[in-house]
Coordinates of N, CA and C in Angstrom, one line a residue:
M1 N 0.8 -1.2 0.0 CA 0.0 0.0 0.0 C 0.9 1.2 0.0
V2 N 0.5 2.2 -0.8 CA 1.3 3.4 -0.9 C 0.7 4.5 0.1
S3 N 1.5 5.0 0.9 CA 1.0 6.0 1.9 C 1.0 7.4 1.3
E4 N 0.1 8.2 1.7 CA 0.0 9.6 1.3 C 1.0 10.4 2.3
I5 N 2.0 11.0 1.7 CA 3.0 11.7 2.5 C 2.7 13.2 2.3
N6 N 2.8 14.0 3.4 CA 2.6 15.5 3.3 C 3.6 16.2 4.2
D7 N 3.5 17.5 4.1 CA 4.4 18.3 4.9 C 4.3 18.0 6.4
Q8 N 3.1 17.7 6.9 CA 2.8 17.5 8.3 C 3.3 16.1 8.8
N9 N 3.2 15.1 7.9 CA 3.6 13.7 8.4 C 4.9 13.2 7.9
F10 N 5.6 14.1 7.1 CA 6.9 13.6 6.5 C 7.9 13.1 7.5
K11 N 8.1 13.9 8.6 CA 9.1 13.5 9.6 C 8.8 12.1 10.2
N12 N 7.5 11.9 10.6 CA 7.1 10.7 11.2 C 7.1 9.5 10.2
E13 N 6.6 9.7 9.0 CA 6.4 8.6 8.0 C 7.7 8.3 7.3
V14 N 8.6 9.2 7.1 CA 9.8 9.0 6.3 C 11.1 9.1 7.2
L15 N 11.3 10.2 7.8 CA 12.6 10.4 8.5 C 12.7 9.5 9.8
E16 N 11.6 9.2 10.4 CA 11.6 8.4 11.6 C 11.2 6.9 11.4
S17 N 11.1 6.5 10.1 CA 10.7 5.2 9.8 C 11.7 4.1 10.2
D18 N 11.3 3.0 10.7 CA 12.2 1.9 11.0 C 12.7 1.1 9.8
I19 N 12.0 1.3 8.7 CA 12.4 0.6 7.5 C 12.6 1.6 6.4
P20 N 13.4 1.2 5.4 CA 13.7 2.2 4.3 C 12.4 2.6 3.6
V21 N 12.4 3.8 3.0 CA 11.2 4.5 2.4 C 11.6 5.0 1.1
V22 N 10.7 4.8 0.1 CA 10.8 5.4 -1.2 C 9.7 6.5 -1.3
V23 N 10.0 7.7 -1.5 CA 9.0 8.8 -1.7 C 9.0 9.2 -3.1
D24 N 7.8 9.1 -3.7 CA 7.5 9.5 -5.0 C 7.0 11.0 -5.0
F25 N 7.8 11.9 -5.5 CA 7.4 13.3 -5.6 C 6.7 13.4 -7.0
W26 N 5.5 13.8 -6.9 CA 4.6 13.8 -8.1 C 3.7 15.0 -8.1
A27 N 2.9 15.2 -9.2 CA 1.8 16.2 -9.3 C 0.8 15.7 -10.2
P28 N -0.5 16.1 -10.0 CA -1.6 15.6 -10.9 C -1.4 16.0 -12.3
R29 N -0.7 17.1 -12.6 CA -0.5 17.6 -13.9 C 0.6 16.9 -14.7
C30 N 1.2 15.9 -14.1 CA 2.4 15.2 -14.6 C 2.0 13.9 -15.3
G31 N 2.0 13.8 -16.6 CA 1.7 12.6 -17.4 C 2.7 11.4 -17.0
P32 N 4.0 11.6 -17.0 CA 4.9 10.6 -16.7 C 4.6 10.0 -15.2
C33 N 4.2 10.9 -14.3 CA 3.9 10.5 -13.0 C 2.7 9.5 -13.0
D34 N 1.7 9.7 -13.8 CA 0.6 8.8 -14.0 C 1.0 7.5 -14.5
R35 N 1.9 7.5 -15.4 CA 2.4 6.2 -16.0 C 3.2 5.4 -15.0
M36 N 3.8 6.0 -14.1 CA 4.6 5.4 -13.1 C 3.8 4.8 -11.9
S37 N 2.6 5.3 -11.7 CA 1.8 5.0 -10.6 C 1.5 3.5 -10.5
P38 N 1.1 2.8 -11.5 CA 0.8 1.3 -11.4 C 2.1 0.5 -11.0
I39 N 3.2 0.9 -11.5 CA 4.5 0.2 -11.2 C 4.8 0.4 -9.7
Y40 N 4.6 1.6 -9.2 CA 4.8 2.0 -7.8 C 3.9 1.2 -6.9
D41 N 2.6 1.1 -7.3 CA 1.6 0.4 -6.5 C 2.0 -1.1 -6.4
K42 N 2.4 -1.7 -7.5 CA 2.8 -3.1 -7.6 C 4.0 -3.3 -6.6
L43 N 5.0 -2.5 -6.7 CA 6.2 -2.7 -5.9 C 5.9 -2.5 -4.4
S44 N 5.0 -1.6 -4.1 CA 4.7 -1.4 -2.7 C 4.0 -2.6 -2.1
E45 N 3.3 -3.4 -2.9 CA 2.7 -4.6 -2.4 C 3.8 -5.7 -2.3
E46 N 4.7 -5.8 -3.2 CA 5.7 -6.8 -3.2 C 6.7 -6.6 -2.0
Y47 N 7.0 -5.4 -1.7 CA 8.0 -5.1 -0.6 C 7.3 -4.8 0.7
K48 N 6.0 -5.0 0.8 CA 5.3 -4.7 2.0 C 5.9 -5.3 3.3
G49 N 6.1 -4.4 4.3 CA 6.8 -4.8 5.5 C 8.3 -4.7 5.5
R50 N 8.9 -4.7 4.3 CA 10.3 -4.5 4.3 C 10.8 -3.2 3.8
F51 N 9.9 -2.5 3.1 CA 10.1 -1.2 2.5 C 8.8 -0.4 2.5
K52 N 8.9 0.8 2.8 CA 7.7 1.7 2.8 C 7.7 2.5 1.5
F53 N 6.5 2.7 0.9 CA 6.3 3.5 -0.3 C 5.4 4.6 0.0
G54 N 5.7 5.8 -0.3 CA 4.8 7.0 -0.1 C 4.9 7.9 -1.3
K55 N 3.8 8.7 -1.4 CA 3.7 9.7 -2.5 C 3.5 11.0 -1.9
L56 N 4.2 12.0 -2.4 CA 4.0 13.4 -1.9 C 3.7 14.3 -3.1
N57 N 2.6 14.9 -3.1 CA 2.1 15.8 -4.1 C 2.9 17.2 -4.0
V58 N 3.8 17.5 -4.9 CA 4.6 18.7 -4.8 C 3.8 20.0 -4.9
D59 N 2.7 20.0 -5.5 CA 1.8 21.2 -5.6 C 1.2 21.5 -4.3
E60 N 0.9 20.5 -3.5 CA 0.2 20.7 -2.2 C 1.2 20.7 -1.0
N61 N 2.4 20.3 -1.2 CA 3.4 20.2 -0.1 C 4.7 20.8 -0.5
R62 N 4.6 22.1 -0.7 CA 5.8 22.9 -1.2 C 6.9 22.9 -0.2
Q63 N 6.6 22.9 1.1 CA 7.7 23.0 2.1 C 8.7 21.8 1.9
T64 N 8.2 20.6 1.9 CA 9.0 19.4 1.7 C 9.7 19.4 0.4
A65 N 8.9 19.8 -0.7 CA 9.5 19.8 -2.0 C 10.7 20.8 -2.1
M66 N 10.5 21.9 -1.5 CA 11.6 22.9 -1.5 C 12.8 22.4 -0.7
K67 N 12.5 21.8 0.4 CA 13.6 21.3 1.3 C 14.5 20.3 0.6
Y68 N 13.9 19.5 -0.3 CA 14.7 18.5 -1.1 C 15.0 18.9 -2.5
Y69 N 14.8 20.2 -2.7 CA 15.2 20.8 -4.0 C 14.6 20.0 -5.2
I70 N 13.3 19.8 -5.1 CA 12.6 19.0 -6.2 C 12.4 20.0 -7.4
M71 N 13.1 19.7 -8.5 CA 13.1 20.6 -9.7 C 12.3 19.9 -10.8
S72 N 12.3 18.6 -10.8 CA 11.6 17.9 -11.9 C 10.9 16.7 -11.3
I73 N 9.8 16.3 -11.9 CA 9.0 15.1 -11.5 C 8.7 14.3 -12.7
P74 N 8.5 13.0 -12.5 CA 8.5 12.3 -11.2 C 10.0 12.1 -10.7
L75 N 10.1 12.1 -9.4 CA 11.4 12.0 -8.7 C 11.1 11.0 -7.6
L76 N 11.9 10.0 -7.5 CA 11.9 9.1 -6.3 C 13.1 9.3 -5.5
L77 N 12.9 9.6 -4.2 CA 14.0 9.7 -3.3 C 13.9 8.4 -2.3
L78 N 15.0 7.8 -2.2 CA 15.1 6.6 -1.3 C 15.7 7.0 0.0
F79 N 15.1 6.8 1.1 CA 15.5 7.1 2.4 C 15.9 5.9 3.3
K80 N 16.9 6.0 4.0 CA 17.3 4.9 5.0 C 17.8 5.6 6.2
D81 N 17.3 5.3 7.4 CA 17.7 5.9 8.6 C 17.6 7.4 8.5
G82 N 16.6 7.9 7.9 CA 16.3 9.3 7.8 C 17.1 10.1 6.8
Q83 N 17.9 9.5 6.0 CA 18.8 10.1 5.1 C 18.5 9.7 3.7
V84 N 18.6 10.6 2.7 CA 18.5 10.3 1.3 C 19.7 9.5 0.9
V85 N 19.5 8.3 0.4 CA 20.6 7.4 0.0 C 20.7 7.2 -1.5
S86 N 19.6 7.5 -2.2 CA 19.5 7.3 -3.6 C 18.4 8.0 -4.2
S87 N 18.4 8.2 -5.5 CA 17.3 8.9 -6.2 C 17.2 8.3 -7.6
I88 N 16.0 8.5 -8.1 CA 15.7 8.1 -9.5 C 14.9 9.3 -10.1
V89 N 15.4 9.8 -11.2 CA 14.7 11.0 -11.8 C 14.0 10.5 -13.1
G90 N 12.7 10.9 -13.3 CA 12.0 10.7 -14.5 C 11.3 9.3 -14.4
A91 N 10.5 9.1 -15.5 CA 9.8 7.8 -15.7 C 10.8 6.8 -16.1
V92 N 10.9 5.7 -15.3 CA 11.9 4.7 -15.5 C 11.2 3.3 -15.5
H93 N 11.9 2.3 -16.0 CA 11.4 0.9 -16.0 C 11.3 0.4 -14.5
E94 N 10.4 -0.5 -14.3 CA 10.3 -1.1 -13.0 C 11.6 -1.7 -12.5
F95 N 12.3 -2.3 -13.4 CA 13.6 -2.9 -13.0 C 14.6 -2.0 -12.3
E96 N 14.6 -0.7 -12.8 CA 15.5 0.3 -12.2 C 15.1 0.6 -10.7
I97 N 13.8 0.7 -10.5 CA 13.4 0.9 -9.1 C 13.7 -0.3 -8.3
R98 N 13.4 -1.4 -8.8 CA 13.6 -2.7 -8.0 C 15.1 -2.8 -7.7
M99 N 16.0 -2.5 -8.6 CA 17.4 -2.6 -8.3 C 17.8 -1.7 -7.1
K100 N 17.3 -0.5 -7.1 CA 17.7 0.5 -6.0 C 17.1 0.0 -4.7
V101 N 15.9 -0.5 -4.7 CA 15.2 -1.0 -3.5 C 16.0 -2.2 -3.0
E102 N 16.3 -3.1 -3.8 CA 17.0 -4.3 -3.4 C 18.4 -4.0 -2.8
A103 N 19.0 -3.0 -3.3 CA 20.4 -2.6 -2.8 C 20.3 -2.1 -1.4
L104 N 19.1 -1.7 -0.9 CA 19.0 -1.1 0.4 C 18.5 -2.2 1.4
L105 N 18.1 -3.3 1.0 CA 17.6 -4.4 1.9 C 18.7 -5.2 2.5

């Protein structure tokens, strides 16, 4: 299941998470973001309990988007122990996301 991340819950859901987290920075106006959504949903089910998946709408949560210098979307940031450890820019194949996730487990 993909969690809805926002400015208010970002610290608790991402930075203080006991397991690694992938945050999808997206916006409703983004066509490539829409195309990535089914892949993201699938991976969130596959890695349930071992990796957390969340989505943050950059149009509605500007504070967090600015903090992480989000300039283009879709952008995936991978967090472990509260730190960004990897990123994926743009619409990519499922394999690329899976490789980054597996590297953190």
